[in-house]
mmCIF file of C-alpha atoms and ligand atoms in Angstrom:
data_model
loop_
_atom_site.group_PDB
_atom_site.id
_atom_site.type_symbol
_atom_site.label_atom_id
_atom_site.label_comp_id
_atom_site.label_asym_id
_atom_site.label_seq_id
_atom_site.Cartn_x
_atom_site.Cartn_y
_atom_site.Cartn_z
ATOM 1 C CA MET A 266 17.340 -10.008 -30.391
ATOM 2 C CA ILE A 267 18.767 -6.634 -29.442
ATOM 3 C CA PRO A 268 19.685 -6.736 -25.734
ATOM 4 C CA LEU A 269 17.665 -4.884 -23.140
ATOM 5 C CA ALA A 270 19.201 -2.406 -20.738
ATOM 6 C CA GLU A 271 21.203 -3.914 -17.870
ATOM 7 C CA ARG A 272 18.778 -2.382 -15.389
ATOM 8 C CA MET A 273 16.039 -4.718 -16.583
ATOM 9 C CA LYS A 274 17.944 -7.523 -14.835
ATOM 10 C CA LEU A 275 17.343 -5.736 -11.553
ATOM 11 C CA VAL A 276 13.571 -5.970 -11.685
ATOM 12 C CA SER A 277 12.144 -9.282 -10.515
ATOM 13 C CA GLU A 278 9.417 -11.118 -12.321
ATOM 14 C CA SER A 279 6.447 -11.158 -9.962
ATOM 15 C CA ILE A 280 5.849 -14.714 -8.772
ATOM 16 C CA THR A 281 2.309 -13.776 -7.869
ATOM 17 C CA LEU A 282 1.538 -12.902 -11.486
ATOM 18 C CA ALA A 283 1.240 -16.536 -12.485
ATOM 19 C CA VAL A 284 -1.478 -17.090 -9.865
ATOM 20 C CA SER A 285 -3.480 -14.001 -10.833
ATOM 21 C CA ALA A 286 -3.123 -14.724 -14.567
ATOM 22 C CA LYS A 287 -4.454 -18.221 -13.929
ATOM 23 C CA ALA A 288 -7.373 -16.897 -11.832
ATOM 24 C CA ASN A 289 -8.332 -14.499 -14.636
ATOM 25 C CA ALA A 290 -8.142 -17.239 -17.250
ATOM 26 C CA MET A 291 -10.370 -19.473 -15.098
ATOM 27 C CA LYS A 292 -12.926 -16.678 -14.661
ATOM 28 C CA LYS A 293 -12.953 -16.074 -18.415
ATOM 29 C CA ALA A 294 -13.592 -19.762 -18.941
ATOM 30 C CA GLY A 295 -16.740 -19.403 -16.816
ATOM 31 C CA ILE A 296 -15.375 -20.954 -13.593
ATOM 32 C CA ASP A 297 -16.817 -19.483 -10.379
ATOM 33 C CA VAL A 298 -13.574 -18.181 -8.822
ATOM 34 C CA VAL A 299 -13.728 -16.449 -5.430
ATOM 35 C CA GLY A 300 -11.213 -13.632 -5.776
ATOM 36 C CA PHE A 301 -9.393 -12.480 -2.649
ATOM 37 C CA GLY A 302 -6.505 -11.131 -4.696
ATOM 38 C CA ALA A 303 -7.587 -7.609 -5.612
ATOM 39 C CA GLY A 304 -5.902 -4.737 -3.794
ATOM 40 C CA GLU A 305 -8.670 -2.288 -4.521
ATOM 41 C CA PRO A 306 -12.052 -1.304 -3.055
ATOM 42 C CA ASP A 307 -15.068 -3.019 -4.591
ATOM 43 C CA PHE A 308 -17.031 0.258 -4.250
ATOM 44 C CA ASP A 309 -17.446 2.751 -7.095
ATOM 45 C CA THR A 310 -15.917 6.240 -7.000
ATOM 46 C CA PRO A 311 -18.422 8.554 -5.207
ATOM 47 C CA ALA A 312 -20.831 10.216 -7.665
ATOM 48 C CA PHE A 313 -19.924 13.799 -6.742
ATOM 49 C CA ILE A 314 -16.283 13.157 -7.726
ATOM 50 C CA LYS A 315 -17.308 11.653 -11.048
ATOM 51 C CA ASP A 316 -19.591 14.653 -11.643
ATOM 52 C CA ALA A 317 -16.640 16.984 -11.022
ATOM 53 C CA ALA A 318 -14.656 15.102 -13.678
ATOM 54 C CA LYS A 319 -17.507 15.436 -16.164
ATOM 55 C CA ALA A 320 -17.681 19.165 -15.408
ATOM 56 C CA ALA A 321 -13.903 19.466 -15.899
ATOM 57 C CA LEU A 322 -14.207 17.860 -19.323
ATOM 58 C CA ASP A 323 -17.129 20.088 -20.249
ATOM 59 C CA LYS A 324 -15.118 23.128 -19.191
ATOM 60 C CA GLY A 325 -12.358 22.096 -21.568
ATOM 61 C CA GLN A 326 -9.758 21.053 -18.993
ATOM 62 C CA THR A 327 -8.211 18.785 -21.581
ATOM 63 C CA LYS A 328 -4.937 20.579 -22.283
ATOM 64 C CA TYR A 329 -1.508 20.600 -20.624
ATOM 65 C CA THR A 330 -1.537 21.925 -17.089
ATOM 66 C CA PRO A 331 1.364 23.276 -15.042
ATOM 67 C CA THR A 332 3.829 20.706 -13.608
ATOM 68 C CA PRO A 333 2.807 18.869 -11.477
ATOM 69 C CA CYS A 334 -0.824 20.152 -11.344
ATOM 70 C CA PHE A 335 -3.159 23.157 -11.099
ATOM 71 C CA PRO A 336 -2.490 25.400 -8.070
ATOM 72 C CA GLU A 337 -6.018 24.621 -6.800
ATOM 73 C CA LEU A 338 -5.107 20.969 -6.307
ATOM 74 C CA LYS A 339 -1.848 21.779 -4.522
ATOM 75 C CA ALA A 340 -3.765 24.145 -2.236
ATOM 76 C CA ALA A 341 -6.446 21.509 -1.492
ATOM 77 C CA ILE A 342 -3.760 18.921 -0.648
ATOM 78 C CA ALA A 343 -1.806 21.330 1.580
ATOM 79 C CA ASP A 344 -5.069 22.207 3.306
ATOM 80 C CA LYS A 345 -5.882 18.511 3.873
ATOM 81 C CA PHE A 346 -2.446 17.861 5.408
ATOM 82 C CA ASN A 347 -2.805 20.893 7.714
ATOM 83 C CA ARG A 348 -6.395 20.158 8.735
ATOM 84 C CA GLU A 349 -6.340 16.379 9.108
ATOM 85 C CA ASN A 350 -2.736 15.459 9.804
ATOM 86 C CA GLY A 351 -1.273 18.384 11.704
ATOM 87 C CA LEU A 352 1.321 18.791 8.930
ATOM 88 C CA PRO A 353 1.936 22.484 8.130
ATOM 89 C CA TYR A 354 2.918 22.001 4.475
ATOM 90 C CA LYS A 355 2.610 25.010 2.198
ATOM 91 C CA PRO A 356 1.393 24.524 -1.399
ATOM 92 C CA GLU A 357 4.997 24.722 -2.685
ATOM 93 C CA GLN A 358 5.770 21.699 -0.492
ATOM 94 C CA ILE A 359 3.266 19.540 -2.383
ATOM 95 C CA THR A 360 3.628 17.513 -5.545
ATOM 96 C CA THR A 361 1.404 15.007 -7.303
ATOM 97 C CA GLY A 362 2.007 11.904 -9.406
ATOM 98 C CA ALA A 363 0.186 9.161 -11.287
ATOM 99 C CA GLY A 364 -0.833 7.261 -8.155
ATOM 100 C CA GLY A 365 1.048 6.506 -4.963
ATOM 101 C CA LYS A 366 3.297 4.111 -6.887
ATOM 102 C CA HIS A 367 4.612 6.773 -9.265
ATOM 103 C CA CYS A 368 5.114 9.200 -6.381
ATOM 104 C CA LEU A 369 7.264 6.663 -4.521
ATOM 105 C CA TYR A 370 9.249 5.832 -7.654
ATOM 106 C CA MET A 371 10.022 9.482 -8.358
ATOM 107 C CA ALA A 372 11.071 9.999 -4.749
ATOM 108 C CA PHE A 373 13.509 7.052 -4.789
ATOM 109 C CA MET A 374 14.928 8.310 -8.083
ATOM 110 C CA ALA A 375 15.385 11.757 -6.582
ATOM 111 C CA VAL A 376 17.285 10.716 -3.445
ATOM 112 C CA LEU A 377 19.160 7.431 -3.959
ATOM 113 C CA ASP A 378 22.743 7.131 -5.120
ATOM 114 C CA PRO A 379 24.258 3.730 -5.939
ATOM 115 C CA GLY A 380 24.793 1.775 -2.746
ATOM 116 C CA ASP A 381 22.518 3.873 -0.553
ATOM 117 C CA GLU A 382 20.611 1.664 1.851
ATOM 118 C CA VAL A 383 16.856 1.681 2.326
ATOM 119 C CA ILE A 384 15.340 0.041 5.384
ATOM 120 C CA ILE A 385 12.109 -1.745 4.514
ATOM 121 C CA PRO A 386 10.161 -3.381 7.341
ATOM 122 C CA SER A 387 8.657 -6.709 6.273
ATOM 123 C CA PRO A 388 6.093 -7.854 5.346
ATOM 124 C CA TYR A 389 6.187 -5.076 2.748
ATOM 125 C CA TRP A 390 4.320 -3.844 -0.270
ATOM 126 C CA VAL A 391 5.797 -5.661 -3.276
ATOM 127 C CA SER A 392 6.947 -2.590 -5.219
ATOM 128 C CA TYR A 393 9.228 -1.011 -2.584
ATOM 129 C CA PRO A 394 12.272 -3.271 -3.104
ATOM 130 C CA GLU A 395 11.885 -3.262 -6.872
ATOM 131 C CA GLN A 396 11.742 0.526 -7.021
ATOM 132 C CA VAL A 397 14.733 0.817 -4.694
ATOM 133 C CA LYS A 398 16.794 -1.502 -6.937
ATOM 134 C CA LEU A 399 15.846 0.449 -10.054
ATOM 135 C CA ALA A 400 16.965 3.657 -8.386
ATOM 136 C CA GLY A 401 20.345 2.072 -7.529
ATOM 137 C CA GLY A 402 19.661 1.552 -3.835
ATOM 138 C CA VAL A 403 20.250 -1.488 -1.645
ATOM 139 C CA ASN A 404 17.358 -3.063 0.254
ATOM 140 C CA ARG A 405 17.780 -3.770 3.956
ATOM 141 C CA ILE A 406 14.777 -5.814 4.999
ATOM 142 C CA LEU A 407 13.862 -5.507 8.658
ATOM 143 C CA ARG A 408 11.640 -8.396 9.662
ATOM 144 C CA GLY A 409 8.454 -7.625 11.535
ATOM 145 C CA GLU A 410 7.658 -10.723 13.564
ATOM 146 C CA GLU A 411 4.171 -12.210 13.521
ATOM 147 C CA SER A 412 4.420 -12.570 17.321
ATOM 148 C CA ASN A 413 4.684 -8.754 17.506
ATOM 149 C CA GLY A 414 1.768 -8.195 15.104
ATOM 150 C CA PHE A 415 4.348 -7.768 12.285
ATOM 151 C CA LYS A 416 5.527 -4.487 13.812
ATOM 152 C CA ILE A 417 9.214 -3.635 14.068
ATOM 153 C CA THR A 418 10.466 -2.528 17.479
ATOM 154 C CA PRO A 419 12.483 0.622 18.269
ATOM 155 C CA ALA A 420 15.463 -1.591 19.258
ATOM 156 C CA GLN A 421 15.334 -3.418 15.923
ATOM 157 C CA LEU A 422 15.194 -0.119 14.067
ATOM 158 C CA GLN A 423 18.096 1.336 16.015
ATOM 159 C CA ALA A 424 20.235 -1.724 15.260
ATOM 160 C CA ALA A 425 19.421 -1.651 11.530
ATOM 161 C CA ILE A 426 20.625 1.896 10.855
ATOM 162 C CA THR A 427 24.143 2.132 9.394
ATOM 163 C CA PRO A 428 26.153 5.060 8.011
ATOM 164 C CA ARG A 429 24.879 3.992 4.555
ATOM 165 C CA THR A 430 21.202 4.242 5.499
ATOM 166 C CA LYS A 431 19.521 6.909 3.400
ATOM 167 C CA VAL A 432 15.815 6.126 3.741
ATOM 168 C CA LEU A 433 13.474 4.361 6.146
ATOM 169 C CA ILE A 434 10.109 3.323 4.718
ATOM 170 C CA LEU A 435 7.113 3.183 7.013
ATOM 171 C CA ASN A 436 3.707 1.966 5.896
ATOM 172 C CA SER A 437 0.936 2.041 8.477
ATOM 173 C CA PRO A 438 -1.788 0.797 8.071
ATOM 174 C CA SER A 439 -0.007 -1.723 5.940
ATOM 175 C CA ASN A 440 -0.269 -3.781 2.810
ATOM 176 C CA PRO A 441 -0.073 -6.852 2.958
ATOM 177 C CA ALA A 442 -0.654 -7.635 6.647
ATOM 178 C CA GLY A 443 -3.219 -5.002 7.672
ATOM 179 C CA HIS A 444 -1.109 -4.185 10.718
ATOM 180 C CA ALA A 445 -0.856 -0.624 12.015
ATOM 181 C CA TYR A 446 1.167 1.164 14.683
ATOM 182 C CA THR A 447 -0.563 2.926 17.570
ATOM 183 C CA PRO A 448 0.372 6.597 18.106
ATOM 184 C CA GLU A 449 2.587 5.500 21.034
ATOM 185 C CA GLU A 450 4.370 2.888 18.931
ATOM 186 C CA MET A 451 4.913 5.427 16.143
ATOM 187 C CA LYS A 452 6.256 7.922 18.657
ATOM 188 C CA ALA A 453 8.771 5.333 19.884
ATOM 189 C CA LEU A 454 10.006 4.810 16.307
ATOM 190 C CA ALA A 455 10.097 8.586 15.829
ATOM 191 C CA ASP A 456 12.281 8.945 18.931
ATOM 192 C CA VAL A 457 14.811 6.577 17.348
ATOM 193 C CA MET A 458 14.792 8.539 14.085
ATOM 194 C CA VAL A 459 15.319 11.884 15.842
ATOM 195 C CA GLY A 460 18.773 10.534 16.696
ATOM 196 C CA HIS A 461 19.638 9.852 13.045
ATOM 197 C CA PRO A 462 19.529 13.224 11.285
ATOM 198 C CA LYS A 463 21.022 11.888 8.035
ATOM 199 C CA VAL A 464 18.146 9.506 7.310
ATOM 200 C CA LEU A 465 15.060 10.436 5.321
ATOM 201 C CA ILE A 466 11.724 8.868 6.146
ATOM 202 C CA PHE A 467 9.200 7.900 3.476
ATOM 203 C CA SER A 468 5.882 7.570 5.283
ATOM 204 C CA ASP A 469 3.400 5.763 3.051
ATOM 205 C CA GLU A 470 0.050 6.779 4.534
ATOM 206 C CA ILE A 471 -2.235 5.715 1.723
ATOM 207 C CA TYR A 472 -4.366 3.521 4.021
ATOM 208 C CA GLU A 473 -4.666 6.284 6.609
ATOM 209 C CA LYS A 474 -8.457 6.413 6.418
ATOM 210 C CA LEU A 475 -8.938 2.676 6.724
ATOM 211 C CA ALA A 476 -8.172 2.113 10.408
ATOM 212 C CA TYR A 477 -10.226 -0.204 12.641
ATOM 213 C CA ASN A 478 -10.883 -1.212 16.229
ATOM 214 C CA GLY A 479 -10.734 2.417 17.360
ATOM 215 C CA LEU A 480 -7.127 2.819 16.204
ATOM 216 C CA LYS A 481 -6.074 6.459 15.989
ATOM 217 C CA PHE A 482 -3.999 7.289 12.943
ATOM 218 C CA VAL A 483 -1.023 9.594 13.356
ATOM 219 C CA SER A 484 1.150 11.065 10.587
ATOM 220 C CA PHE A 485 4.818 10.294 11.196
ATOM 221 C CA ALA A 486 6.058 13.783 10.237
ATOM 222 C CA SER A 487 3.825 15.345 12.903
ATOM 223 C CA LEU A 488 5.707 13.602 15.715
ATOM 224 C CA HIS A 489 8.769 15.841 15.905
ATOM 225 C CA PRO A 490 9.790 19.118 14.200
ATOM 226 C CA SER A 491 13.102 17.651 13.025
ATOM 227 C CA LEU A 492 11.234 14.757 11.403
ATOM 228 C CA PHE A 493 8.888 17.121 9.574
ATOM 229 C CA ASP A 494 12.005 18.501 7.865
ATOM 230 C CA ARG A 495 13.153 15.155 6.505
ATOM 231 C CA THR A 496 9.998 13.113 5.957
ATOM 232 C CA LEU A 497 8.137 12.695 2.699
ATOM 233 C CA THR A 498 4.479 11.947 3.395
ATOM 234 C CA PHE A 499 2.830 9.884 0.637
ATOM 235 C CA ASN A 500 -0.883 9.629 0.088
ATOM 236 C CA CYS A 501 -3.278 8.998 -2.786
ATOM 237 C CA HIS A 502 -6.929 8.860 -3.726
ATOM 238 C CA SER A 503 -6.775 5.219 -4.820
ATOM 239 C CA LYS A 504 -7.902 3.362 -1.721
ATOM 240 C CA SER A 505 -9.695 5.929 0.409
ATOM 241 C CA PHE A 506 -11.890 7.378 -2.348
ATOM 242 C CA ALA A 507 -12.157 4.153 -4.398
ATOM 243 C CA MET A 508 -10.279 5.822 -7.263
ATOM 244 C CA THR A 509 -7.592 3.262 -8.137
ATOM 245 C CA GLY A 510 -7.936 3.765 -11.884
ATOM 246 C CA TRP A 511 -7.735 7.555 -11.738
ATOM 247 C CA ARG A 512 -4.038 7.452 -10.792
ATOM 248 C CA ILE A 513 -3.879 10.302 -8.312
ATOM 249 C CA GLY A 514 -1.101 10.316 -5.749
ATOM 250 C CA TYR A 515 0.518 13.117 -3.814
ATOM 251 C CA ILE A 516 3.462 13.940 -1.577
ATOM 252 C CA GLY A 517 4.124 16.546 1.086
ATOM 253 C CA GLY A 518 7.697 17.258 2.101
ATOM 254 C CA PRO A 519 10.660 19.608 2.343
ATOM 255 C CA LYS A 520 10.695 22.044 -0.573
ATOM 256 C CA TYR A 521 14.130 21.008 -1.921
ATOM 257 C CA LEU A 522 12.935 17.407 -2.296
ATOM 258 C CA ILE A 523 9.600 18.395 -3.798
ATOM 259 C CA ASP A 524 11.428 20.665 -6.278
ATOM 260 C CA ALA A 525 13.696 17.765 -7.259
ATOM 261 C CA ILE A 526 10.713 15.478 -7.814
ATOM 262 C CA ASN A 527 9.004 18.169 -9.892
ATOM 263 C CA LYS A 528 12.153 18.476 -11.996
ATOM 264 C CA LEU A 529 12.039 14.744 -12.700
ATOM 265 C CA GLN A 530 8.345 14.871 -13.404
ATOM 266 C CA SER A 531 8.770 17.766 -15.835
ATOM 267 C CA GLN A 532 10.841 15.426 -18.029
ATOM 268 C CA MET A 533 8.756 12.289 -17.436
ATOM 269 C CA THR A 534 5.003 12.818 -17.402
ATOM 270 C CA SER A 535 4.757 16.648 -17.024
ATOM 271 C CA HIS A 536 1.685 16.367 -14.813
ATOM 272 C CA ILE A 537 -1.208 14.116 -13.888
ATOM 273 C CA THR A 538 -4.218 13.910 -16.227
ATOM 274 C CA SER A 539 -5.757 17.355 -16.607
ATOM 275 C CA PHE A 540 -9.423 16.548 -15.980
ATOM 276 C CA THR A 541 -8.728 14.457 -12.855
ATOM 277 C CA GLN A 542 -7.111 17.359 -11.042
ATOM 278 C CA MET A 543 -10.145 19.434 -10.044
ATOM 279 C CA PRO A 544 -12.163 16.345 -9.032
ATOM 280 C CA ALA A 545 -9.173 15.275 -6.914
ATOM 281 C CA ALA A 546 -9.276 18.655 -5.166
ATOM 282 C CA VAL A 547 -13.060 18.439 -4.688
ATOM 283 C CA ALA A 548 -12.726 14.958 -3.155
ATOM 284 C CA LEU A 549 -10.481 16.410 -0.444
ATOM 285 C CA SER A 550 -12.414 19.578 0.287
ATOM 286 C CA ASP A 551 -16.110 18.639 -0.124
ATOM 287 C CA PRO A 552 -17.611 17.173 3.092
ATOM 288 C CA ARG A 553 -19.156 14.389 1.008
ATOM 289 C CA GLY A 554 -15.604 13.049 0.555
ATOM 290 C CA ALA A 555 -15.186 12.326 4.247
ATOM 291 C CA GLU A 556 -18.730 10.912 4.435
ATOM 292 C CA SER A 557 -18.132 8.437 1.611
ATOM 293 C CA ILE A 558 -14.825 7.327 3.096
ATOM 294 C CA GLU A 559 -16.437 6.668 6.456
ATOM 295 C CA ALA A 560 -19.289 4.674 4.863
ATOM 296 C CA MET A 561 -16.723 2.442 3.127
ATOM 297 C CA ARG A 562 -14.547 2.178 6.235
ATOM 298 C CA VAL A 563 -17.454 0.885 8.330
ATOM 299 C CA GLN A 564 -18.159 -1.824 5.752
ATOM 300 C CA PHE A 565 -14.487 -2.801 5.538
ATOM 301 C CA GLU A 566 -14.212 -3.024 9.312
ATOM 302 C CA GLN A 567 -17.167 -5.445 9.504
ATOM 303 C CA ARG A 568 -15.876 -7.574 6.656
ATOM 304 C CA GLY A 569 -12.345 -7.598 8.049
ATOM 305 C CA ARG A 570 -13.560 -8.814 11.407
ATOM 306 C CA LEU A 571 -15.600 -11.579 9.775
ATOM 307 C CA MET A 572 -12.688 -12.705 7.594
ATOM 308 C CA TRP A 573 -10.216 -12.644 10.481
ATOM 309 C CA GLU A 574 -12.559 -14.582 12.817
ATOM 310 C CA ARG A 575 -13.233 -17.212 10.201
ATOM 311 C CA LEU A 576 -9.571 -17.576 9.185
ATOM 312 C CA SER A 577 -8.484 -17.805 12.829
ATOM 313 C CA SER A 578 -10.859 -20.703 13.431
ATOM 314 C CA LEU A 579 -9.370 -22.805 10.614
ATOM 315 C CA PRO A 580 -7.142 -25.699 11.743
ATOM 316 C CA GLY A 581 -3.400 -25.000 11.419
ATOM 317 C CA VAL A 582 -3.917 -21.329 10.512
ATOM 318 C CA THR A 583 -2.899 -18.308 12.583
ATOM 319 C CA CYS A 584 -3.847 -14.770 11.648
ATOM 320 C CA VAL A 585 -2.916 -11.397 13.118
ATOM 321 C CA ARG A 586 -6.050 -9.274 13.485
ATOM 322 C CA PRO A 587 -6.059 -6.507 10.846
ATOM 323 C CA GLN A 588 -6.001 -3.005 12.305
ATOM 324 C CA GLY A 589 -6.294 -1.257 8.966
ATOM 325 C CA ALA A 590 -6.199 -1.415 5.139
ATOM 326 C CA PHE A 591 -8.263 -4.302 3.753
ATOM 327 C CA TYR A 592 -6.063 -7.361 4.082
ATOM 328 C CA CYS A 593 -5.708 -10.460 6.244
ATOM 329 C CA PHE A 594 -2.330 -12.203 6.115
ATOM 330 C CA PRO A 595 -2.728 -15.683 7.603
ATOM 331 C CA ASN A 596 0.178 -18.022 8.281
ATOM 332 C CA VAL A 597 -0.519 -21.331 6.529
ATOM 333 C CA SER A 598 2.905 -22.919 7.059
ATOM 334 C CA GLN A 599 1.574 -25.624 9.409
ATOM 335 C CA HIS A 600 0.188 -27.240 6.264
ATOM 336 C CA PHE A 601 3.502 -27.283 4.431
ATOM 337 C CA GLY A 602 4.848 -30.754 3.695
ATOM 338 C CA LYS A 603 1.309 -32.094 3.133
ATOM 339 C CA LYS A 604 0.063 -33.193 -0.265
ATOM 340 C CA GLU A 605 -2.819 -32.193 -2.486
ATOM 341 C CA GLY A 606 -3.090 -35.211 -4.783
ATOM 342 C CA GLU A 607 0.468 -35.624 -6.049
ATOM 343 C CA GLN A 608 1.493 -32.024 -5.417
ATOM 344 C CA VAL A 609 3.475 -31.238 -2.272
ATOM 345 C CA ILE A 610 2.557 -27.953 -0.594
ATOM 346 C CA SER A 611 5.985 -26.511 0.167
ATOM 347 C CA ASP A 612 5.439 -22.757 0.442
ATOM 348 C CA ALA A 613 2.879 -20.004 -0.046
ATOM 349 C CA VAL A 614 3.158 -20.150 -3.845
ATOM 350 C CA THR A 615 2.392 -23.868 -4.076
ATOM 351 C CA PHE A 616 -0.356 -23.427 -1.448
ATOM 352 C CA ALA A 617 -2.005 -20.630 -3.466
ATOM 353 C CA ALA A 618 -1.649 -22.525 -6.751
ATOM 354 C CA ALA A 619 -3.241 -25.702 -5.352
ATOM 355 C CA LEU A 620 -6.047 -23.739 -3.652
ATOM 356 C CA LEU A 621 -6.874 -22.026 -6.926
ATOM 357 C CA GLU A 622 -6.662 -25.217 -8.934
ATOM 358 C CA GLN A 623 -8.705 -27.377 -6.567
ATOM 359 C CA LYS A 624 -11.177 -25.008 -4.891
ATOM 360 C CA HIS A 625 -11.157 -21.958 -7.185
ATOM 361 C CA VAL A 626 -10.116 -19.450 -4.543
ATOM 362 C CA ALA A 627 -7.539 -16.800 -5.506
ATOM 363 C CA VAL A 628 -5.165 -15.557 -2.778
ATOM 364 C CA VAL A 629 -1.800 -13.799 -3.097
ATOM 365 C CA PRO A 630 1.283 -15.707 -1.868
ATOM 366 C CA GLY A 631 3.336 -13.664 0.597
ATOM 367 C CA ASN A 632 6.678 -14.515 -1.090
ATOM 368 C CA ASP A 633 6.873 -11.158 -2.906
ATOM 369 C CA SER A 634 6.287 -9.427 0.441
ATOM 370 C CA GLY A 635 9.111 -11.258 2.219
ATOM 371 C CA PHE A 636 7.014 -14.030 3.816
ATOM 372 C CA ASP A 637 6.834 -17.392 2.025
ATOM 373 C CA THR A 638 4.770 -18.790 4.925
ATOM 374 C CA HIS A 639 1.768 -16.479 4.550
ATOM 375 C CA VAL A 640 -0.896 -15.618 1.983
ATOM 376 C CA ARG A 641 -2.754 -12.338 1.543
ATOM 377 C CA LEU A 642 -6.542 -12.189 1.302
ATOM 378 C CA SER A 643 -8.292 -8.933 0.501
ATOM 379 C CA PHE A 644 -11.589 -8.286 2.266
ATOM 380 C CA ALA A 645 -12.582 -5.645 -0.253
ATOM 381 C CA THR A 646 -15.347 -7.990 -1.327
ATOM 382 C CA SER A 647 -18.844 -8.915 -0.128
ATOM 383 C CA VAL A 648 -19.718 -10.823 3.057
ATOM 384 C CA ALA A 649 -21.249 -13.556 0.882
ATOM 385 C CA GLN A 650 -17.984 -13.974 -1.071
ATOM 386 C CA ILE A 651 -15.952 -13.980 2.138
ATOM 387 C CA ASN A 652 -18.080 -16.772 3.602
ATOM 388 C CA LYS A 653 -18.090 -18.767 0.380
ATOM 389 C CA GLY A 654 -14.322 -18.431 -0.103
ATOM 390 C CA ILE A 655 -13.453 -19.400 3.443
ATOM 391 C CA ASP A 656 -15.814 -22.397 3.328
ATOM 392 C CA ARG A 657 -13.823 -23.516 0.312
ATOM 393 C CA ILE A 658 -10.488 -22.926 2.064
ATOM 394 C CA ALA A 659 -11.736 -25.049 4.985
ATOM 395 C CA ASP A 660 -12.572 -27.835 2.500
ATOM 396 C CA PHE A 661 -9.160 -27.462 0.919
ATOM 397 C CA LEU A 662 -7.337 -27.787 4.232
ATOM 398 C CA ARG A 663 -9.358 -30.912 5.054
ATOM 399 C CA SER A 664 -8.369 -32.426 1.709
ATOM 400 C CA LEU A 665 -4.618 -32.090 2.408
ATOM 401 C CA ALA A 666 -2.917 -35.303 3.483
HETATM 402 C C1 PLP B 1138 1.278 0.291 0.562
HETATM 403 C C2 PLP B 1138 0.978 0.807 -0.795
HETATM 404 N N1 PLP B 1138 1.613 1.911 -1.227
HETATM 405 C C3 PLP B 1138 1.375 2.422 -2.441
HETATM 406 C C4 PLP B 1138 0.470 1.831 -3.301
HETATM 407 C C5 PLP B 1138 0.248 2.454 -4.646
HETATM 408 O O1 PLP B 1138 -0.979 3.073 -4.760
HETATM 409 P P1 PLP B 1138 -1.520 3.587 -6.160
HETATM 410 O O2 PLP B 1138 -2.525 2.592 -6.623
HETATM 411 O O3 PLP B 1138 -2.123 4.934 -5.869
HETATM 412 O O4 PLP B 1138 -0.368 3.693 -7.092
HETATM 413 C C6 PLP B 1138 -0.206 0.675 -2.909
HETATM 414 C C7 PLP B 1138 -1.153 0.011 -3.816
HETATM 415 O O5 PLP B 1138 -1.550 -1.103 -3.660
HETATM 416 C C8 PLP B 1138 0.038 0.157 -1.606
HETATM 417 O O6 PLP B 1138 -0.613 -0.927 -1.166
#
């Protein structure tokens, strides 16, 4: 076999893949699996956005477009940032990519030199550390404690910054724990960062629209003029508009960084898919966009509350109340050391595997997010499924000895 590139050794095999592959195989075999694994809305893309895509195809928008997109989309994104987030980006300060994931990857590639440190608060979205490693950076995980709702404190942040720190990642509301910072808490983190002018901030705001319990969302770059000049603000259509498969992500930021990302993109993918660009602009500017988001948000809030209440009442389970996104992240470690048949439950992976095997409920172990004591459950599913799945988890916990 001809050897692969050295860099392939840097990327970890996802330990959660085995669980999701098994869940899919069970479903295919006709087993009634309750799936709490999916990180995507169970709603369809709003009809007016799909209609705009059909119109784009009919108009012949099937050819190459400028890098990274049509000017209309850049203008619609800049307008959204100005109107909704208080971020005065101009169209030339906007770029797009094939989903939030691709945007983040391009950004790491554009700014990291070997050995540059990236501070990642945990629990974190699984792809951050992998992307950082691929770009030559070094991960510095900053643990968010469950007792503090998984949020890092200003003192912790201050202590974590070294002369090698190049980037701080913030993700609020967050995947996998559903936690979110209040405007005051964000401001306190911003005050720390004002004192570190050599550090860039990547603010991943893709769950911005999914905030609950009256939480007010605030964009990090809006908190101080000096932070606006060194923050990249990431967003996408995936979660808020139920458009995960469309692969539309975007970034606002300082022009020199956006230019660098565009340079990379011009040699990688050129641009995002031609006939998704005008619908992406319409989604942001048509009032029906905001209406559909709000309708979904209300549903998610109700389901999240139900899931959190039910999880919190299970014996030996603690769960931080989700403030956003669509995830609960319960701590199941009180059950570690117990047995399911012959199998010892020793961490979140063995817990998830036994739960799937015995009770046909799919959850994501927190190991890939920096917490081997927790599992992630998505509440982007119906109330009936939530109740059924948690009934089964209750049975499972009772069966452990
Ligand atoms: C925190 C976070 N950032 C970025 C992404 C990537 O989003 P996309 O599907 O648009 O690539 C995800 C997707 O799950 C996410 O949870």
